[in-house]
Amino acid sequence: MPTRAPAIEVAGLEKSYKDLKVLKGVDLTVDRGSVFALLGSNGAGKTTIVRILATLLKPDAGTATVNEFDVVSQAAHVRESISLTGQFAAVDEILSGRENLVMIAKLRRVPDPGDVADDLLKRFDLADAGGRRVGTYSGGMRRRLDIAMSLIGDPPVIFLDEPTTGLDPEARLEVWEEIRKLAGGGTTVLLTTQYLDEAEKLADRIAILHQGTIIVTGTLAELRQLLPPAQAELVERQPTLEEIFLAIVGKEKR
């Protein structure tokens, strides 16, 4: 049986803003139904990659496909295949949680928008708060609602651009649990983050983006192999993703 093409394929992607070259030839592949973490410092180019994949920007060079559609020549098909959740929850604070969901379902012409809204409220543990104004929600509740809104229409690929920015530790854990559920249900998740523990906890594969290029890609276990073996003293300890990241980026800086 032939295997399906990857959910996302990127080759030689370049992007500049005037004299500032942000992407310098990015290559990456994201398997279907996986969580892929794009890890990098502020200004590394993570959001630029997401904006290109979401057809909000055009690359200067290189190619990218999402759900087997080219992001430039087949942009409309790409937009039908994806949902994008940015760094800040894009919810209407005046409307209730349910009204936000119904509104998006109607805009996307999904049948039975009320039923869709009620199902998502239950799925994201927001049923009791569904009738309340979103302005009364905590940060974690708003982000969960934002992710719920992104699922309307069952897009096969979801981009989460630094989804836990500004959230407290408890709210971050809530969002992490929802991301795990998404991947468990077969949705492909491309997650950008500068939080090393977030990538370590969630990702099937991790790519480190530094100064506009991907300098390493692999599973956490594969990345650990790039460092010297753990020294056995009292207790053998595997290197954390933070130690791997700093070691790799430090080498590039030198």
Short mmCIF file of N, CA and C in Angstrom, two decimals, residues 113-222:
data_model
loop_
_atom_site.label_atom_id
_atom_site.label_comp_id
_atom_site.label_asym_id
_atom_site.label_seq_id
_atom_site.Cartn_x
_atom_site.Cartn_y
_atom_site.Cartn_z
N PRO A 113 -24.46 24.62 12.91
CA PRO A 113 -23.44 25.33 13.70
C PRO A 113 -23.67 25.25 15.20
N GLY A 114 -24.93 25.22 15.64
CA GLY A 114 -25.20 25.12 17.07
C GLY A 114 -24.72 23.81 17.65
N ASP A 115 -24.96 22.71 16.92
CA ASP A 115 -24.51 21.39 17.38
C ASP A 115 -22.99 21.31 17.40
N VAL A 116 -22.36 21.91 16.38
CA VAL A 116 -20.90 21.92 16.32
C VAL A 116 -20.34 22.68 17.52
N ALA A 117 -20.95 23.82 17.83
CA ALA A 117 -20.49 24.62 18.98
C ALA A 117 -20.63 23.85 20.28
N ASP A 118 -21.76 23.22 20.48
CA ASP A 118 -21.99 22.47 21.73
C ASP A 118 -21.01 21.31 21.86
N ASP A 119 -20.73 20.64 20.75
CA ASP A 119 -19.80 19.52 20.79
C ASP A 119 -18.39 19.99 21.17
N LEU A 120 -17.96 21.11 20.60
CA LEU A 120 -16.62 21.62 20.90
C LEU A 120 -16.53 22.15 22.33
N LEU A 121 -17.60 22.75 22.82
CA LEU A 121 -17.59 23.20 24.21
C LEU A 121 -17.38 22.03 25.17
N LYS A 122 -18.04 20.92 24.88
CA LYS A 122 -17.86 19.72 25.72
C LYS A 122 -16.44 19.17 25.57
N ARG A 123 -15.98 19.12 24.35
CA ARG A 123 -14.66 18.54 24.07
C ARG A 123 -13.55 19.30 24.77
N PHE A 124 -13.71 20.61 24.87
CA PHE A 124 -12.66 21.45 25.47
C PHE A 124 -12.99 21.87 26.90
N ASP A 125 -13.92 21.14 27.53
CA ASP A 125 -14.28 21.39 28.93
C ASP A 125 -14.71 22.83 29.17
N LEU A 126 -15.52 23.36 28.24
CA LEU A 126 -16.01 24.73 28.35
C LEU A 126 -17.54 24.78 28.39
N ALA A 127 -18.18 23.63 28.53
CA ALA A 127 -19.64 23.59 28.46
C ALA A 127 -20.27 24.47 29.53
N ASP A 128 -19.75 24.43 30.75
CA ASP A 128 -20.34 25.21 31.83
C ASP A 128 -20.15 26.72 31.62
N ALA A 129 -19.11 27.08 30.85
CA ALA A 129 -18.83 28.50 30.61
C ALA A 129 -19.32 28.97 29.25
N GLY A 130 -19.96 28.09 28.50
CA GLY A 130 -20.34 28.42 27.13
C GLY A 130 -21.26 29.62 26.99
N GLY A 131 -22.11 29.85 28.00
CA GLY A 131 -23.04 30.97 27.93
C GLY A 131 -22.49 32.27 28.47
N ARG A 132 -21.29 32.24 29.03
CA ARG A 132 -20.69 33.45 29.60
C ARG A 132 -19.92 34.24 28.55
N ARG A 133 -19.85 35.56 28.77
CA ARG A 133 -19.03 36.41 27.91
C ARG A 133 -17.57 35.98 28.01
N VAL A 134 -16.89 35.95 26.87
CA VAL A 134 -15.50 35.52 26.84
C VAL A 134 -14.61 36.48 27.64
N GLY A 135 -15.06 37.72 27.80
CA GLY A 135 -14.31 38.68 28.59
C GLY A 135 -14.13 38.25 30.04
N THR A 136 -14.94 37.30 30.50
CA THR A 136 -14.82 36.80 31.88
C THR A 136 -13.94 35.55 31.97
N TYR A 137 -13.45 35.05 30.82
CA TYR A 137 -12.67 33.82 30.80
C TYR A 137 -11.24 34.07 31.28
N SER A 138 -10.63 33.03 31.84
CA SER A 138 -9.20 33.07 32.15
C SER A 138 -8.40 32.94 30.86
N GLY A 139 -7.08 33.18 30.95
CA GLY A 139 -6.23 33.05 29.76
C GLY A 139 -6.26 31.67 29.16
N GLY A 140 -6.23 30.65 30.03
CA GLY A 140 -6.26 29.28 29.53
C GLY A 140 -7.57 28.94 28.85
N MET A 141 -8.68 29.44 29.40
CA MET A 141 -9.99 29.19 28.80
C MET A 141 -10.08 29.87 27.42
N ARG A 142 -9.57 31.09 27.31
CA ARG A 142 -9.60 31.79 26.02
C ARG A 142 -8.79 31.04 24.98
N ARG A 143 -7.62 30.56 25.40
CA ARG A 143 -6.79 29.83 24.44
C ARG A 143 -7.44 28.53 24.03
N ARG A 144 -8.07 27.82 24.96
CA ARG A 144 -8.78 26.58 24.61
C ARG A 144 -9.92 26.88 23.65
N LEU A 145 -10.64 27.98 23.89
CA LEU A 145 -11.71 28.37 22.98
C LEU A 145 -11.14 28.71 21.61
N ASP A 146 -10.02 29.40 21.58
CA ASP A 146 -9.37 29.76 20.32
C ASP A 146 -9.01 28.52 19.52
N ILE A 147 -8.43 27.52 20.20
CA ILE A 147 -8.08 26.27 19.51
C ILE A 147 -9.34 25.54 19.06
N ALA A 148 -10.38 25.55 19.89
CA ALA A 148 -11.65 24.93 19.50
C ALA A 148 -12.20 25.56 18.23
N MET A 149 -12.12 26.89 18.15
CA MET A 149 -12.59 27.59 16.95
C MET A 149 -11.80 27.18 15.71
N SER A 150 -10.50 26.90 15.92
CA SER A 150 -9.66 26.52 14.78
C SER A 150 -10.01 25.15 14.24
N LEU A 151 -10.71 24.32 15.03
CA LEU A 151 -11.05 22.97 14.59
C LEU A 151 -12.33 22.91 13.78
N ILE A 152 -13.08 23.98 13.75
CA ILE A 152 -14.35 23.96 13.01
C ILE A 152 -14.08 23.71 11.53
N GLY A 153 -14.75 22.73 10.99
CA GLY A 153 -14.53 22.33 9.61
C GLY A 153 -13.52 21.20 9.47
N ASP A 154 -12.98 20.73 10.60
CA ASP A 154 -12.05 19.59 10.62
C ASP A 154 -10.86 19.75 9.67
N PRO A 155 -10.08 20.82 9.80
CA PRO A 155 -8.89 20.96 8.94
C PRO A 155 -7.87 19.89 9.28
N PRO A 156 -7.22 19.31 8.28
CA PRO A 156 -6.24 18.26 8.57
C PRO A 156 -4.93 18.77 9.14
N VAL A 157 -4.65 20.08 8.94
CA VAL A 157 -3.39 20.67 9.41
C VAL A 157 -3.69 21.92 10.22
N ILE A 158 -3.08 22.01 11.39
CA ILE A 158 -3.26 23.18 12.25
C ILE A 158 -1.91 23.78 12.59
N PHE A 159 -1.80 25.09 12.44
CA PHE A 159 -0.61 25.82 12.84
C PHE A 159 -0.88 26.51 14.16
N LEU A 160 -0.06 26.24 15.14
CA LEU A 160 -0.15 26.89 16.45
C LEU A 160 1.12 27.70 16.64
N ASP A 161 1.00 29.01 16.48
CA ASP A 161 2.16 29.90 16.55
C ASP A 161 2.31 30.42 17.98
N GLU A 162 3.24 29.82 18.71
CA GLU A 162 3.51 30.16 20.11
C GLU A 162 2.20 30.23 20.91
N PRO A 163 1.49 29.10 21.02
CA PRO A 163 0.14 29.10 21.58
C PRO A 163 0.05 29.37 23.07
N THR A 164 1.17 29.25 23.80
CA THR A 164 1.08 29.46 25.25
C THR A 164 1.76 30.75 25.70
N THR A 165 2.04 31.64 24.76
CA THR A 165 2.65 32.92 25.13
C THR A 165 1.78 33.66 26.14
N GLY A 166 2.37 34.07 27.24
CA GLY A 166 1.66 34.86 28.23
C GLY A 166 0.77 34.09 29.18
N LEU A 167 0.72 32.77 29.06
CA LEU A 167 -0.15 31.98 29.93
C LEU A 167 0.59 31.56 31.19
N ASP A 168 -0.16 31.39 32.28
CA ASP A 168 0.44 30.91 33.51
C ASP A 168 0.67 29.39 33.40
N PRO A 169 1.46 28.81 34.31
CA PRO A 169 1.81 27.38 34.19
C PRO A 169 0.59 26.46 34.11
N GLU A 170 -0.45 26.73 34.88
CA GLU A 170 -1.64 25.87 34.85
C GLU A 170 -2.33 25.94 33.49
N ALA A 171 -2.44 27.16 32.96
CA ALA A 171 -3.09 27.33 31.65
C ALA A 171 -2.26 26.67 30.55
N ARG A 172 -0.94 26.74 30.66
CA ARG A 172 -0.08 26.08 29.68
C ARG A 172 -0.34 24.59 29.66
N LEU A 173 -0.47 23.97 30.84
CA LEU A 173 -0.75 22.54 30.91
C LEU A 173 -2.08 22.19 30.26
N GLU A 174 -3.08 23.07 30.43
CA GLU A 174 -4.38 22.85 29.81
C GLU A 174 -4.25 22.83 28.29
N VAL A 175 -3.50 23.79 27.75
CA VAL A 175 -3.32 23.87 26.30
C VAL A 175 -2.52 22.67 25.80
N TRP A 176 -1.50 22.28 26.54
CA TRP A 176 -0.71 21.10 26.14
C TRP A 176 -1.59 19.87 26.02
N GLU A 177 -2.51 19.70 26.94
CA GLU A 177 -3.39 18.53 26.90
C GLU A 177 -4.25 18.55 25.64
N GLU A 178 -4.74 19.73 25.25
CA GLU A 178 -5.56 19.82 24.04
C GLU A 178 -4.73 19.53 22.80
N ILE A 179 -3.48 19.95 22.78
CA ILE A 179 -2.62 19.67 21.62
C ILE A 179 -2.38 18.17 21.50
N ARG A 180 -2.18 17.51 22.62
CA ARG A 180 -2.01 16.04 22.60
C ARG A 180 -3.26 15.36 22.02
N LYS A 181 -4.43 15.86 22.41
CA LYS A 181 -5.68 15.28 21.91
C LYS A 181 -5.81 15.48 20.40
N LEU A 182 -5.39 16.63 19.91
CA LEU A 182 -5.46 16.89 18.47
C LEU A 182 -4.66 15.86 17.71
N ALA A 183 -3.40 15.68 18.12
CA ALA A 183 -2.54 14.72 17.42
C ALA A 183 -3.09 13.31 17.57
N GLY A 184 -3.64 12.99 18.75
CA GLY A 184 -4.21 11.67 18.96
C GLY A 184 -5.38 11.39 18.04
N GLY A 185 -6.08 12.45 17.63
CA GLY A 185 -7.21 12.30 16.71
C GLY A 185 -6.82 12.33 15.26
N GLY A 186 -5.52 12.41 14.94
CA GLY A 186 -5.07 12.37 13.55
C GLY A 186 -4.77 13.71 12.92
N THR A 187 -4.94 14.80 13.66
CA THR A 187 -4.64 16.13 13.12
C THR A 187 -3.13 16.36 13.13
N THR A 188 -2.62 16.95 12.08
CA THR A 188 -1.21 17.33 12.03
C THR A 188 -1.06 18.71 12.67
N VAL A 189 -0.12 18.83 13.60
CA VAL A 189 0.09 20.08 14.31
C VAL A 189 1.51 20.56 14.08
N LEU A 190 1.64 21.77 13.52
CA LEU A 190 2.94 22.44 13.46
C LEU A 190 2.94 23.49 14.55
N LEU A 191 3.81 23.30 15.51
CA LEU A 191 3.85 24.14 16.71
C LEU A 191 5.13 24.95 16.69
N THR A 192 5.03 26.28 16.77
CA THR A 192 6.22 27.08 16.95
C THR A 192 6.29 27.51 18.41
N THR A 193 7.48 27.50 18.94
CA THR A 193 7.62 27.86 20.35
C THR A 193 9.05 28.27 20.64
N GLN A 194 9.20 29.10 21.65
CA GLN A 194 10.53 29.41 22.18
C GLN A 194 10.71 28.75 23.54
N TYR A 195 9.65 28.02 23.98
CA TYR A 195 9.70 27.34 25.26
C TYR A 195 10.22 25.92 25.04
N LEU A 196 11.41 25.65 25.54
CA LEU A 196 12.04 24.36 25.29
C LEU A 196 11.28 23.21 25.91
N ASP A 197 10.72 23.43 27.11
CA ASP A 197 9.98 22.35 27.75
C ASP A 197 8.72 22.01 26.99
N GLU A 198 8.14 22.99 26.29
CA GLU A 198 6.94 22.76 25.50
C GLU A 198 7.23 21.79 24.35
N ALA A 199 8.32 22.04 23.64
CA ALA A 199 8.71 21.14 22.55
C ALA A 199 9.06 19.76 23.09
N GLU A 200 9.74 19.73 24.23
CA GLU A 200 10.16 18.47 24.82
C GLU A 200 8.97 17.61 25.22
N LYS A 201 7.92 18.23 25.73
CA LYS A 201 6.75 17.49 26.22
C LYS A 201 5.81 17.06 25.09
N LEU A 202 5.73 17.84 24.01
CA LEU A 202 4.66 17.65 23.03
C LEU A 202 5.10 17.03 21.70
N ALA A 203 6.32 17.30 21.27
CA ALA A 203 6.65 17.06 19.86
C ALA A 203 7.09 15.63 19.58
N ASP A 204 6.64 15.11 18.43
CA ASP A 204 7.17 13.86 17.90
C ASP A 204 8.53 14.11 17.27
N ARG A 205 8.65 15.25 16.58
CA ARG A 205 9.93 15.66 15.99
C ARG A 205 10.12 17.15 16.26
N ILE A 206 11.39 17.54 16.32
CA ILE A 206 11.76 18.91 16.66
C ILE A 206 12.76 19.42 15.63
N ALA A 207 12.55 20.66 15.18
CA ALA A 207 13.53 21.33 14.33
C ALA A 207 13.98 22.59 15.04
N ILE A 208 15.28 22.82 15.05
CA ILE A 208 15.82 24.04 15.66
C ILE A 208 16.16 25.01 14.54
N LEU A 209 15.49 26.16 14.58
CA LEU A 209 15.68 27.22 13.58
C LEU A 209 16.59 28.28 14.20
N HIS A 210 17.68 28.57 13.51
CA HIS A 210 18.65 29.53 14.04
C HIS A 210 19.18 30.39 12.90
N GLN A 211 19.01 31.69 13.04
CA GLN A 211 19.50 32.65 12.05
C GLN A 211 19.05 32.31 10.64
N GLY A 212 17.76 31.90 10.54
CA GLY A 212 17.15 31.72 9.24
C GLY A 212 17.31 30.38 8.58
N THR A 213 17.94 29.42 9.26
CA THR A 213 18.07 28.08 8.69
C THR A 213 17.78 27.04 9.77
N ILE A 214 17.34 25.86 9.31
CA ILE A 214 17.17 24.72 10.21
C ILE A 214 18.54 24.09 10.41
N ILE A 215 19.03 24.10 11.65
CA ILE A 215 20.38 23.57 11.87
C ILE A 215 20.37 22.13 12.34
N VAL A 216 19.21 21.64 12.80
CA VAL A 216 19.11 20.23 13.17
C VAL A 216 17.64 19.86 13.27
N THR A 217 17.32 18.62 12.91
CA THR A 217 15.95 18.09 13.01
C THR A 217 16.03 16.65 13.51
N GLY A 218 15.07 16.29 14.36
CA GLY A 218 15.02 14.91 14.80
C GLY A 218 14.10 14.72 15.98
N THR A 219 13.99 13.49 16.44
CA THR A 219 13.25 13.23 17.67
C THR A 219 14.11 13.71 18.84
N LEU A 220 13.51 13.80 20.01
CA LEU A 220 14.27 14.21 21.18
C LEU A 220 15.42 13.23 21.43
N ALA A 221 15.14 11.94 21.25
CA ALA A 221 16.19 10.93 21.45
C ALA A 221 17.34 11.13 20.47
N GLU A 222 17.00 11.45 19.21
CA GLU A 222 18.05 11.68 18.20
C GLU A 222 18.86 12.92 18.52
#
